[in-house]
Amino acid sequence: MDGAERLRGGPAAAVRDPRVFEEFYRRHVDAVMRFVARRVDDPHTAADLTAEIFLAVLDSAHSYRPRLGSETAWLYGIARNVVSSERRRVAREAERDLRFSGRRLLEADDIARIEDRLDAESPGRRALAALASLPEGEQAVLELIAVDQLTVTEAAAALGIRQVTARVRLHRARKALRHEADVKAPEADRAPPPARPTSPTGAEIPDPSLLHVARGGARA
């Protein structure tokens, strides 16, 4: 977090002052929407989740620690929890009608704007799908670093784990991705590739932008 962010007021100040909260929202809404758009492909769901994330800020503002990372990294930690909760909610058949009836209506311009964002983030969704075969902890660290562009320090803060734990999980995830890429390479040489290559588990092989991280490129 830079000095300009401190002067404008962080999460705690945003909770106390509606004007500061509005500025906080405007400062981060695009980053949060991109995070959500990498994980869902429906504009209504994307809008609802983005709103829920900022509502969750009101309850979680006390947990922000500037020394652990930027406001964006902290927001991504909240966003992960909100998106995970939504996935669990969708899985419960009995709540489908309630979820539909509670969804706020979007204007046509809103839908078009969010659909553009969803289209722009479709490579990120494919990259996340490619990590589905990894253990949950390793997947969480790698997606925050490779897809959401956090540092190792920020990813650890977002997940509430120690930096050394994050580094170990990142190392294991890179090793697993390198192995999958090496397994698929000879097969690709022998046969025409499918529309998007898949791993032995059925998950997509990561895009080249992810593979460079698997081979060691990540910020501290």
Coordinates of N, CA and C in Angstrom, one line a residue:
M1 N 0.9 -1.2 0.0 CA 0.0 0.0 0.0 C 0.9 1.2 0.0
D2 N 0.6 2.2 -0.9 CA 1.5 3.4 -0.9 C 0.9 4.5 -0.1
G3 N 1.7 5.6 0.0 CA 1.3 6.7 0.9 C -0.1 7.3 0.5
A4 N -0.3 7.3 -0.8 CA -1.6 7.9 -1.3 C -2.8 7.2 -0.8
E5 N -2.7 5.8 -0.7 CA -3.8 5.0 -0.1 C -4.0 5.4 1.3
R6 N -2.9 5.6 2.1 CA -3.1 5.9 3.5 C -3.8 7.3 3.7
L7 N -3.4 8.2 2.8 CA -4.0 9.6 3.0 C -5.5 9.5 2.6
R8 N -5.9 8.7 1.7 CA -7.3 8.6 1.3 C -8.1 7.8 2.4
G9 N -7.5 7.0 3.2 CA -8.2 6.3 4.2 C -8.3 4.8 3.8
G10 N -8.0 3.9 4.7 CA -8.0 2.5 4.5 C -9.4 1.9 4.9
P11 N -9.4 0.6 5.0 CA -10.7 -0.1 5.4 C -11.3 0.4 6.7
A12 N -10.5 0.6 7.7 CA -11.1 1.1 9.0 C -11.8 2.5 8.8
A13 N -11.1 3.4 8.1 CA -11.7 4.7 7.9 C -12.9 4.6 7.0
A14 N -12.9 3.7 6.1 CA -14.1 3.5 5.2 C -15.3 3.1 6.0
V15 N -15.1 2.3 7.0 CA -16.3 1.9 7.8 C -16.9 3.0 8.6
R16 N -16.1 3.9 9.0 CA -16.5 5.1 9.8 C -17.2 6.2 9.0
D17 N -16.8 6.3 7.8 CA -17.2 7.5 7.0 C -17.8 7.0 5.6
P18 N -19.1 7.2 5.4 CA -19.6 6.8 4.1 C -18.9 7.4 2.9
R19 N -18.4 8.6 3.0 CA -17.7 9.2 1.9 C -16.4 8.5 1.6
V20 N -15.7 8.2 2.7 CA -14.4 7.4 2.5 C -14.7 6.0 2.0
F21 N -15.8 5.4 2.4 CA -16.1 4.1 1.9 C -16.4 4.2 0.4
E22 N -17.1 5.2 -0.1 CA -17.3 5.4 -1.5 C -16.0 5.5 -2.3
E23 N -15.1 6.3 -1.7 CA -13.8 6.4 -2.4 C -13.0 5.1 -2.4
F24 N -13.1 4.4 -1.3 CA -12.5 3.1 -1.2 C -13.1 2.1 -2.2
Y25 N -14.4 2.1 -2.3 CA -15.1 1.3 -3.3 C -14.6 1.6 -4.7
R26 N -14.6 2.9 -5.1 CA -14.2 3.3 -6.4 C -12.7 2.9 -6.7
R27 N -11.9 3.0 -5.6 CA -10.5 2.7 -5.8 C -10.2 1.2 -6.1
H28 N -11.1 0.3 -5.6 CA -10.9 -1.1 -5.7 C -11.9 -1.9 -6.5
V29 N -13.0 -1.3 -7.0 CA -14.1 -2.1 -7.6 C -13.6 -2.8 -8.8
D30 N -12.8 -2.2 -9.6 CA -12.3 -2.8 -10.9 C -11.5 -4.0 -10.6
A31 N -10.6 -3.9 -9.6 CA -9.8 -5.1 -9.3 C -10.6 -6.2 -8.7
V32 N -11.6 -5.9 -7.9 CA -12.5 -6.9 -7.3 C -13.3 -7.6 -8.4
M33 N -13.8 -6.8 -9.3 CA -14.6 -7.3 -10.4 C -13.8 -8.2 -11.3
R34 N -12.5 -7.9 -11.5 CA -11.7 -8.8 -12.3 C -11.4 -10.1 -11.6
F35 N -11.2 -10.0 -10.3 CA -11.1 -11.2 -9.5 C -12.3 -12.1 -9.6
V36 N -13.5 -11.6 -9.5 CA -14.7 -12.3 -9.5 C -14.9 -12.9 -11.0
A37 N -14.6 -12.0 -12.0 CA -14.8 -12.4 -13.4 C -13.9 -13.6 -13.8
R38 N -12.8 -13.8 -13.1 CA -12.0 -14.9 -13.3 C -12.5 -16.2 -12.8
R39 N -13.6 -16.1 -12.0 CA -14.1 -17.3 -11.3 C -15.6 -17.6 -11.6
V40 N -16.3 -16.7 -12.2 CA -17.7 -16.9 -12.6 C -17.9 -16.4 -14.0
D41 N -18.9 -16.9 -14.7 CA -19.1 -16.5 -16.0 C -20.6 -15.9 -16.3
D42 N -21.3 -15.6 -15.2 CA -22.6 -15.0 -15.3 C -22.6 -13.6 -14.8
P43 N -23.1 -12.6 -15.5 CA -23.0 -11.2 -15.1 C -23.8 -10.9 -13.8
H44 N -24.9 -11.5 -13.6 CA -25.7 -11.3 -12.4 C -24.9 -11.8 -11.2
T45 N -24.4 -13.0 -11.3 CA -23.6 -13.5 -10.2 C -22.4 -12.7 -9.9
A46 N -21.7 -12.2 -11.0 CA -20.5 -11.4 -10.8 C -20.9 -10.1 -10.1
A47 N -22.0 -9.5 -10.5 CA -22.4 -8.2 -9.8 C -22.8 -8.5 -8.3
D48 N -23.5 -9.6 -8.1 CA -23.9 -9.9 -6.7 C -22.7 -10.1 -5.8
L49 N -21.8 -10.9 -6.3 CA -20.6 -11.3 -5.5 C -19.7 -10.1 -5.3
T50 N -19.6 -9.2 -6.3 CA -18.8 -8.0 -6.0 C -19.4 -7.1 -4.9
A51 N -20.7 -7.0 -5.0 CA -21.4 -6.2 -3.9 C -21.2 -6.9 -2.6
E52 N -21.3 -8.2 -2.5 CA -21.2 -8.9 -1.2 C -19.8 -8.8 -0.7
I53 N -18.8 -8.7 -1.5 CA -17.4 -8.6 -1.1 C -17.2 -7.2 -0.4
F54 N -17.8 -6.2 -0.9 CA -17.6 -4.8 -0.3 C -18.5 -4.7 1.0
L55 N -19.6 -5.5 1.0 CA -20.4 -5.5 2.3 C -19.6 -6.2 3.3
A56 N -18.8 -7.3 2.9 CA -18.0 -8.0 3.9 C -16.9 -7.2 4.4
V57 N -16.5 -6.2 3.7 CA -15.4 -5.3 4.1 C -15.9 -4.6 5.4
L58 N -17.1 -4.3 5.6 CA -17.6 -3.6 6.7 C -17.4 -4.4 8.0
D59 N -17.5 -5.7 7.8 CA -17.4 -6.6 9.0 C -15.9 -7.0 9.2
S60 N -15.1 -6.9 8.2 CA -13.7 -7.3 8.3 C -12.6 -6.3 8.4
A61 N -13.1 -5.0 8.4 CA -12.1 -3.9 8.3 C -11.1 -3.9 9.4
H62 N -11.4 -4.4 10.6 CA -10.5 -4.5 11.7 C -9.4 -5.4 11.5
S63 N -9.5 -6.3 10.5 CA -8.5 -7.4 10.3 C -7.4 -6.9 9.3
Y64 N -7.5 -5.7 8.7 CA -6.5 -5.3 7.8 C -5.3 -4.9 8.5
R65 N -4.1 -5.4 8.0 CA -2.8 -5.0 8.5 C -1.9 -4.6 7.4
P66 N -1.7 -3.3 7.3 CA -0.9 -2.8 6.1 C 0.5 -3.4 6.0
R67 N 1.1 -3.8 7.1 CA 2.4 -4.4 7.0 C 2.4 -5.8 6.3
L68 N 1.2 -6.4 6.2 CA 1.2 -7.7 5.6 C 0.9 -7.7 4.1
G69 N 0.5 -6.5 3.6 CA 0.3 -6.5 2.1 C -0.7 -5.3 1.8
S70 N -0.9 -5.2 0.5 CA -1.8 -4.1 0.0 C -3.2 -4.3 0.3
E71 N -4.0 -3.2 0.2 CA -5.5 -3.3 0.4 C -6.0 -4.3 -0.6
T72 N -5.5 -4.4 -1.9 CA -6.0 -5.3 -2.9 C -5.8 -6.7 -2.4
A73 N -4.6 -7.0 -1.9 CA -4.4 -8.4 -1.5 C -5.3 -8.8 -0.3
W74 N -5.6 -7.9 0.6 CA -6.5 -8.1 1.7 C -7.9 -8.3 1.1
L75 N -8.3 -7.5 0.2 CA -9.6 -7.7 -0.5 C -9.8 -9.1 -1.2
Y76 N -8.7 -9.5 -1.8 CA -8.7 -10.8 -2.4 C -8.9 -11.9 -1.4
G77 N -8.4 -11.8 -0.2 CA -8.6 -12.8 0.8 C -10.1 -12.8 1.1
I78 N -10.7 -11.6 1.3 CA -12.2 -11.6 1.5 C -13.0 -12.2 0.4
A79 N -12.5 -11.8 -0.8 CA -13.2 -12.2 -2.0 C -13.2 -13.7 -2.2
R80 N -12.1 -14.4 -1.8 CA -12.0 -15.8 -1.9 C -13.1 -16.5 -1.0
N81 N -13.2 -15.9 0.2 CA -14.2 -16.5 1.1 C -15.6 -16.3 0.6
V82 N -15.9 -15.1 0.0 CA -17.2 -14.8 -0.5 C -17.5 -15.8 -1.7
V83 N -16.6 -15.9 -2.6 CA -16.8 -16.8 -3.8 C -17.0 -18.2 -3.3
S84 N -16.2 -18.7 -2.4 CA -16.3 -20.0 -1.9 C -17.7 -20.3 -1.2
S85 N -18.1 -19.3 -0.5 CA -19.5 -19.4 0.1 C -20.6 -19.5 -0.9
E86 N -20.4 -18.7 -2.0 CA -21.4 -18.8 -3.1 C -21.4 -20.2 -3.8
R87 N -20.2 -20.7 -3.9 CA -20.2 -22.1 -4.5 C -20.9 -23.1 -3.7
R88 N -20.7 -23.0 -2.4 CA -21.4 -23.9 -1.5 C -22.9 -23.7 -1.5
R89 N -23.2 -22.4 -1.6 CA -24.7 -22.1 -1.7 C -25.3 -22.6 -3.0
V90 N -24.6 -22.5 -4.1 CA -25.2 -23.0 -5.3 C -25.4 -24.5 -5.3
A91 N -24.5 -25.2 -4.5 CA -24.5 -26.6 -4.5 C -25.7 -27.1 -3.7
R92 N -26.4 -26.2 -2.9 CA -27.5 -26.7 -2.1 C -28.8 -26.4 -2.9
E93 N -29.4 -27.5 -3.4 CA -30.6 -27.4 -4.2 C -31.7 -26.7 -3.6
A94 N -31.9 -26.8 -2.3 CA -33.1 -26.2 -1.7 C -33.1 -24.7 -1.7
E95 N -31.9 -24.1 -1.9 CA -31.8 -22.6 -1.8 C -31.9 -22.0 -3.2
R96 N -32.0 -22.7 -4.2 CA -32.0 -22.2 -5.6 C -33.1 -21.1 -5.8
D97 N -34.3 -21.4 -5.4 CA -35.4 -20.5 -5.6 C -35.2 -19.2 -4.8
L98 N -34.7 -19.4 -3.6 CA -34.4 -18.2 -2.7 C -33.3 -17.3 -3.3
R99 N -32.3 -18.0 -3.9 CA -31.2 -17.2 -4.5 C -31.7 -16.4 -5.7
F100 N -32.5 -17.0 -6.5 CA -33.1 -16.4 -7.7 C -33.9 -15.2 -7.3
S101 N -34.8 -15.4 -6.3 CA -35.7 -14.3 -6.0 C -35.0 -13.1 -5.3
G102 N -33.9 -13.4 -4.7 CA -33.2 -12.3 -4.0 C -32.2 -11.6 -4.9
R103 N -32.0 -12.0 -6.2 CA -31.1 -11.4 -7.1 C -31.6 -10.0 -7.6
R104 N -30.8 -9.0 -7.4 CA -31.2 -7.7 -7.9 C -31.1 -7.6 -9.4
L105 N -32.1 -6.9 -10.0 CA -32.1 -6.8 -11.4 C -31.1 -5.8 -11.9
L106 N -30.5 -6.2 -13.1 CA -29.5 -5.3 -13.7 C -30.0 -4.6 -14.9
E107 N -29.6 -3.4 -15.1 CA -29.9 -2.7 -16.3 C -29.1 -3.4 -17.5
A108 N -29.6 -3.1 -18.7 CA -29.0 -3.7 -19.9 C -27.5 -3.2 -20.0
D109 N -27.3 -2.0 -19.7 CA -25.9 -1.4 -19.8 C -25.0 -2.1 -18.8
D110 N -25.6 -2.4 -17.6 CA -24.8 -3.1 -16.5 C -24.4 -4.5 -17.0
I111 N -25.4 -5.2 -17.6 CA -25.1 -6.5 -18.1 C -24.0 -6.5 -19.2
A112 N -24.1 -5.6 -20.1 CA -23.2 -5.5 -21.2 C -21.8 -5.2 -20.7
R113 N -21.7 -4.3 -19.7 CA -20.4 -4.0 -19.1 C -19.8 -5.2 -18.4
I114 N -20.6 -5.9 -17.6 CA -20.0 -7.0 -16.9 C -19.7 -8.2 -17.9
E115 N -20.5 -8.3 -18.9 CA -20.2 -9.4 -19.9 C -18.9 -9.1 -20.6
D116 N -18.6 -7.8 -20.8 CA -17.3 -7.5 -21.4 C -16.1 -7.8 -20.5
R117 N -16.4 -7.6 -19.2 CA -15.3 -8.0 -18.2 C -15.2 -9.5 -18.1
L118 N -16.3 -10.2 -18.2 CA -16.2 -11.7 -18.2 C -15.4 -12.2 -19.4
D119 N -15.7 -11.6 -20.5 CA -15.0 -12.0 -21.7 C -13.5 -11.8 -21.6
A120 N -13.2 -10.6 -21.0 CA -11.8 -10.2 -20.9 C -11.0 -11.2 -19.9
E121 N -11.7 -11.7 -18.9 CA -11.1 -12.5 -17.9 C -11.3 -14.0 -18.2
S122 N -11.7 -14.4 -19.4 CA -11.9 -15.8 -19.7 C -10.6 -16.6 -19.7
P123 N -9.5 -16.0 -20.1 CA -8.2 -16.7 -20.0 C -7.9 -17.1 -18.5
G124 N -8.2 -16.1 -17.6 CA -8.0 -16.4 -16.2 C -8.9 -17.6 -15.7
R125 N -10.1 -17.6 -16.2 CA -11.0 -18.8 -15.8 C -10.4 -20.1 -16.3
R126 N -9.9 -20.1 -17.5 CA -9.3 -21.3 -18.1 C -8.1 -21.7 -17.3
A127 N -7.3 -20.7 -16.9 CA -6.1 -21.0 -16.1 C -6.4 -21.6 -14.7
L128 N -7.5 -21.0 -14.1 CA -7.9 -21.6 -12.8 C -8.4 -23.0 -13.0
A129 N -9.2 -23.3 -14.1 CA -9.6 -24.6 -14.3 C -8.5 -25.6 -14.5
A130 N -7.4 -25.1 -15.0 CA -6.2 -26.0 -15.2 C -5.6 -26.4 -13.9
L131 N -5.9 -25.6 -12.8 CA -5.3 -26.0 -11.5 C -6.1 -26.9 -10.7
A132 N -7.3 -27.3 -11.3 CA -8.2 -28.1 -10.5 C -7.7 -29.4 -9.9
S133 N -6.7 -29.9 -10.5 CA -6.2 -31.2 -10.1 C -5.2 -31.1 -8.9
L134 N -4.8 -29.8 -8.6 CA -3.9 -29.6 -7.5 C -4.6 -29.7 -6.1
P135 N -3.9 -30.1 -5.1 CA -4.5 -30.0 -3.7 C -5.0 -28.6 -3.4
E136 N -6.0 -28.5 -2.6 CA -6.7 -27.2 -2.4 C -5.7 -26.1 -1.9
G137 N -4.8 -26.4 -0.9 CA -3.9 -25.4 -0.4 C -2.9 -25.0 -1.5
E138 N -2.4 -25.9 -2.3 CA -1.4 -25.5 -3.3 C -2.1 -24.7 -4.4
Q139 N -3.4 -25.1 -4.7 CA -4.1 -24.4 -5.8 C -4.4 -23.0 -5.3
A140 N -4.7 -22.8 -4.1 CA -5.1 -21.5 -3.6 C -3.9 -20.5 -3.7
V141 N -2.7 -21.0 -3.3 CA -1.5 -20.2 -3.4 C -1.1 -19.9 -4.8
L142 N -1.1 -20.9 -5.7 CA -0.7 -20.6 -7.1 C -1.7 -19.7 -7.8
E143 N -3.0 -19.9 -7.6 CA -3.9 -19.0 -8.3 C -3.8 -17.6 -7.9
L144 N -3.5 -17.3 -6.6 CA -3.4 -15.9 -6.2 C -2.1 -15.3 -6.8
I145 N -1.0 -16.1 -6.9 CA 0.2 -15.6 -7.4 C 0.2 -15.6 -9.0
A146 N -0.2 -16.7 -9.6 CA -0.1 -16.8 -11.0 C -1.2 -16.0 -11.8
V147 N -2.4 -16.1 -11.2 CA -3.5 -15.6 -11.9 C -3.9 -14.2 -11.4
D148 N -3.9 -14.0 -10.1 CA -4.3 -12.7 -9.5 C -3.1 -11.8 -9.3
Q149 N -1.9 -12.2 -9.6 CA -0.7 -11.4 -9.6 C -0.3 -10.8 -8.2
L150 N -0.6 -11.6 -7.1 CA -0.1 -11.2 -5.8 C 1.3 -11.7 -5.6
T151 N 2.0 -11.1 -4.7 CA 3.3 -11.6 -4.3 C 3.1 -12.7 -3.3
V152 N 4.2 -13.5 -3.1 CA 4.1 -14.6 -2.1 C 3.7 -14.1 -0.8
T153 N 4.2 -12.9 -0.3 CA 3.9 -12.4 1.0 C 2.4 -12.0 1.0
E154 N 1.9 -11.4 0.0 CA 0.5 -11.0 -0.1 C -0.4 -12.2 -0.1
A155 N 0.0 -13.2 -0.9 CA -0.8 -14.4 -1.0 C -0.9 -15.1 0.4
A156 N 0.2 -15.1 1.1 CA 0.2 -15.7 2.4 C -0.8 -15.0 3.4
A157 N -0.7 -13.6 3.3 CA -1.6 -12.8 4.1 C -3.1 -13.0 3.7
A158 N -3.4 -13.1 2.4 CA -4.7 -13.3 2.0 C -5.3 -14.6 2.5
L159 N -4.4 -15.6 2.6 CA -4.9 -17.0 3.0 C -4.8 -17.2 4.5
G160 N -4.1 -16.3 5.2 CA -3.9 -16.4 6.6 C -3.0 -17.5 7.0
I161 N -1.9 -17.7 6.2 CA -0.9 -18.7 6.4 C 0.5 -18.0 6.5
R162 N 1.5 -18.7 7.0 CA 2.8 -18.2 7.1 C 3.5 -18.2 5.7
Q163 N 4.4 -17.2 5.5 CA 5.1 -17.1 4.3 C 5.8 -18.4 3.9
V164 N 6.4 -19.0 4.9 CA 7.2 -20.2 4.6 C 6.2 -21.3 4.1
T165 N 5.0 -21.4 4.6 CA 4.0 -22.3 4.2 C 3.6 -22.0 2.8
A166 N 3.4 -20.8 2.5 CA 3.0 -20.4 1.1 C 4.1 -20.8 0.1
R167 N 5.4 -20.6 0.5 CA 6.5 -20.9 -0.4 C 6.6 -22.4 -0.7
V168 N 6.3 -23.2 0.4 CA 6.3 -24.7 0.2 C 5.2 -25.1 -0.7
R169 N 4.0 -24.6 -0.5 CA 2.9 -24.9 -1.3 C 3.1 -24.5 -2.8
L170 N 3.7 -23.3 -3.0 CA 4.0 -22.8 -4.3 C 5.0 -23.8 -5.0
H171 N 6.0 -24.2 -4.3 CA 7.0 -25.1 -4.8 C 6.4 -26.4 -5.3
R172 N 5.5 -26.9 -4.4 CA 4.9 -28.2 -4.8 C 3.9 -28.0 -6.0
A173 N 3.2 -26.9 -6.0 CA 2.3 -26.7 -7.2 C 3.1 -26.5 -8.5
R174 N 4.2 -25.8 -8.4 CA 5.1 -25.7 -9.6 C 5.6 -27.0 -10.1
K175 N 6.0 -27.8 -9.1 CA 6.5 -29.2 -9.5 C 5.4 -30.0 -10.1
A176 N 4.2 -30.0 -9.6 CA 3.1 -30.7 -10.2 C 2.8 -30.3 -11.6
L177 N 2.8 -29.0 -11.8 CA 2.5 -28.4 -13.2 C 3.6 -28.8 -14.2
R178 N 4.8 -28.7 -13.7 CA 5.9 -29.1 -14.6 C 5.8 -30.6 -15.0
H179 N 5.4 -31.4 -14.0 CA 5.3 -32.8 -14.3 C 4.2 -33.0 -15.4
E180 N 3.0 -32.3 -15.2 CA 1.9 -32.5 -16.2 C 2.3 -32.0 -17.5
A181 N 3.0 -30.9 -17.6 CA 3.5 -30.4 -18.9 C 4.4 -31.3 -19.6
D182 N 5.3 -31.9 -18.8 CA 6.3 -32.9 -19.4 C 5.6 -34.1 -19.8
V183 N 4.5 -34.6 -19.1 CA 3.8 -35.8 -19.5 C 3.1 -35.5 -20.8
K184 N 2.5 -34.3 -21.0 CA 1.7 -34.0 -22.2 C 2.6 -33.7 -23.4
A185 N 3.8 -33.3 -23.2 CA 4.6 -32.8 -24.4 C 4.8 -33.9 -25.4
P186 N 5.3 -35.2 -25.0 CA 5.5 -36.2 -26.0 C 4.2 -36.6 -26.7
E187 N 3.0 -36.6 -26.0 CA 1.8 -36.9 -26.6 C 1.4 -35.9 -27.6
A188 N 1.7 -34.6 -27.4 CA 1.4 -33.6 -28.3 C 2.2 -33.7 -29.6
D189 N 3.4 -34.2 -29.5 CA 4.3 -34.4 -30.6 C 3.7 -35.6 -31.5
R190 N 3.1 -36.5 -30.9 CA 2.6 -37.7 -31.7 C 1.2 -37.6 -32.3
A191 N 0.4 -36.6 -31.8 CA -0.9 -36.5 -32.3 C -1.3 -35.1 -32.4
P192 N -2.3 -34.8 -33.3 CA -2.8 -33.4 -33.3 C -3.4 -33.0 -32.0
P193 N -3.1 -31.7 -31.5 CA -3.6 -31.3 -30.2 C -5.1 -31.1 -30.2
P194 N -5.8 -31.3 -29.1 CA -7.2 -30.9 -29.0 C -7.4 -29.4 -29.0
A195 N -8.6 -29.0 -28.9 CA -8.9 -27.5 -28.9 C -8.1 -26.8 -27.8
R196 N -8.1 -27.4 -26.6 CA -7.3 -27.0 -25.5 C -6.7 -28.3 -24.8
P197 N -5.4 -28.4 -24.7 CA -4.8 -29.6 -24.1 C -5.3 -29.8 -22.7
T198 N -5.5 -31.1 -22.3 CA -5.9 -31.5 -21.0 C -4.9 -32.3 -20.3
S199 N -4.9 -32.3 -19.0 CA -4.0 -33.1 -18.2 C -4.6 -34.5 -18.1
P200 N -3.8 -35.4 -17.5 CA -4.2 -36.8 -17.4 C -5.5 -36.9 -16.5
T201 N -5.7 -35.9 -15.6 CA -6.9 -35.9 -14.8 C -8.1 -35.3 -15.5
G202 N -7.9 -34.8 -16.7 CA -9.1 -34.2 -17.4 C -9.1 -32.7 -17.3
A203 N -8.2 -32.1 -16.4 CA -8.2 -30.6 -16.3 C -7.3 -30.1 -17.4
E204 N -7.6 -28.8 -17.7 CA -6.8 -28.2 -18.8 C -5.4 -27.9 -18.4
I205 N -4.4 -28.1 -19.3 CA -3.0 -27.7 -19.0 C -3.0 -26.2 -19.0
P206 N -2.3 -25.6 -18.1 CA -2.2 -24.2 -17.9 C -1.7 -23.5 -19.2
D207 N -2.2 -22.3 -19.4 CA -1.7 -21.4 -20.5 C -0.2 -21.2 -20.3
P208 N 0.5 -20.8 -21.3 CA 2.0 -20.4 -21.2 C 2.2 -19.4 -20.1
S209 N 1.3 -18.5 -19.9 CA 1.4 -17.5 -18.8 C 1.5 -18.1 -17.4
L210 N 0.8 -19.2 -17.3 CA 0.9 -19.9 -16.0 C 2.2 -20.8 -15.9
L211 N 2.6 -21.4 -17.0 CA 3.7 -22.3 -17.0 C 5.0 -21.6 -16.6
H212 N 5.1 -20.3 -17.0 CA 6.3 -19.6 -16.6 C 6.4 -19.4 -15.1
V213 N 5.2 -19.4 -14.4 CA 5.2 -19.3 -13.0 C 5.6 -20.7 -12.4
A214 N 5.1 -21.7 -13.1 CA 5.4 -23.1 -12.7 C 6.9 -23.4 -12.7
R215 N 7.6 -22.6 -13.6 CA 9.0 -22.9 -13.8 C 9.8 -21.9 -12.9
G216 N 9.1 -21.1 -12.1 CA 9.9 -20.4 -11.1 C 9.7 -18.9 -11.0
G217 N 8.9 -18.2 -11.9 CA 8.8 -16.8 -11.8 C 7.7 -16.3 -10.9
A218 N 8.1 -15.8 -9.7 CA 7.1 -15.2 -8.8 C 7.7 -14.2 -8.0
R219 N 7.0 -13.1 -7.6 CA 7.5 -12.1 -6.8 C 7.5 -12.4 -5.3
A220 N 8.4 -11.9 -4.6 CA 8.5 -12.2 -3.1 C 7.4 -11.4 -2.4

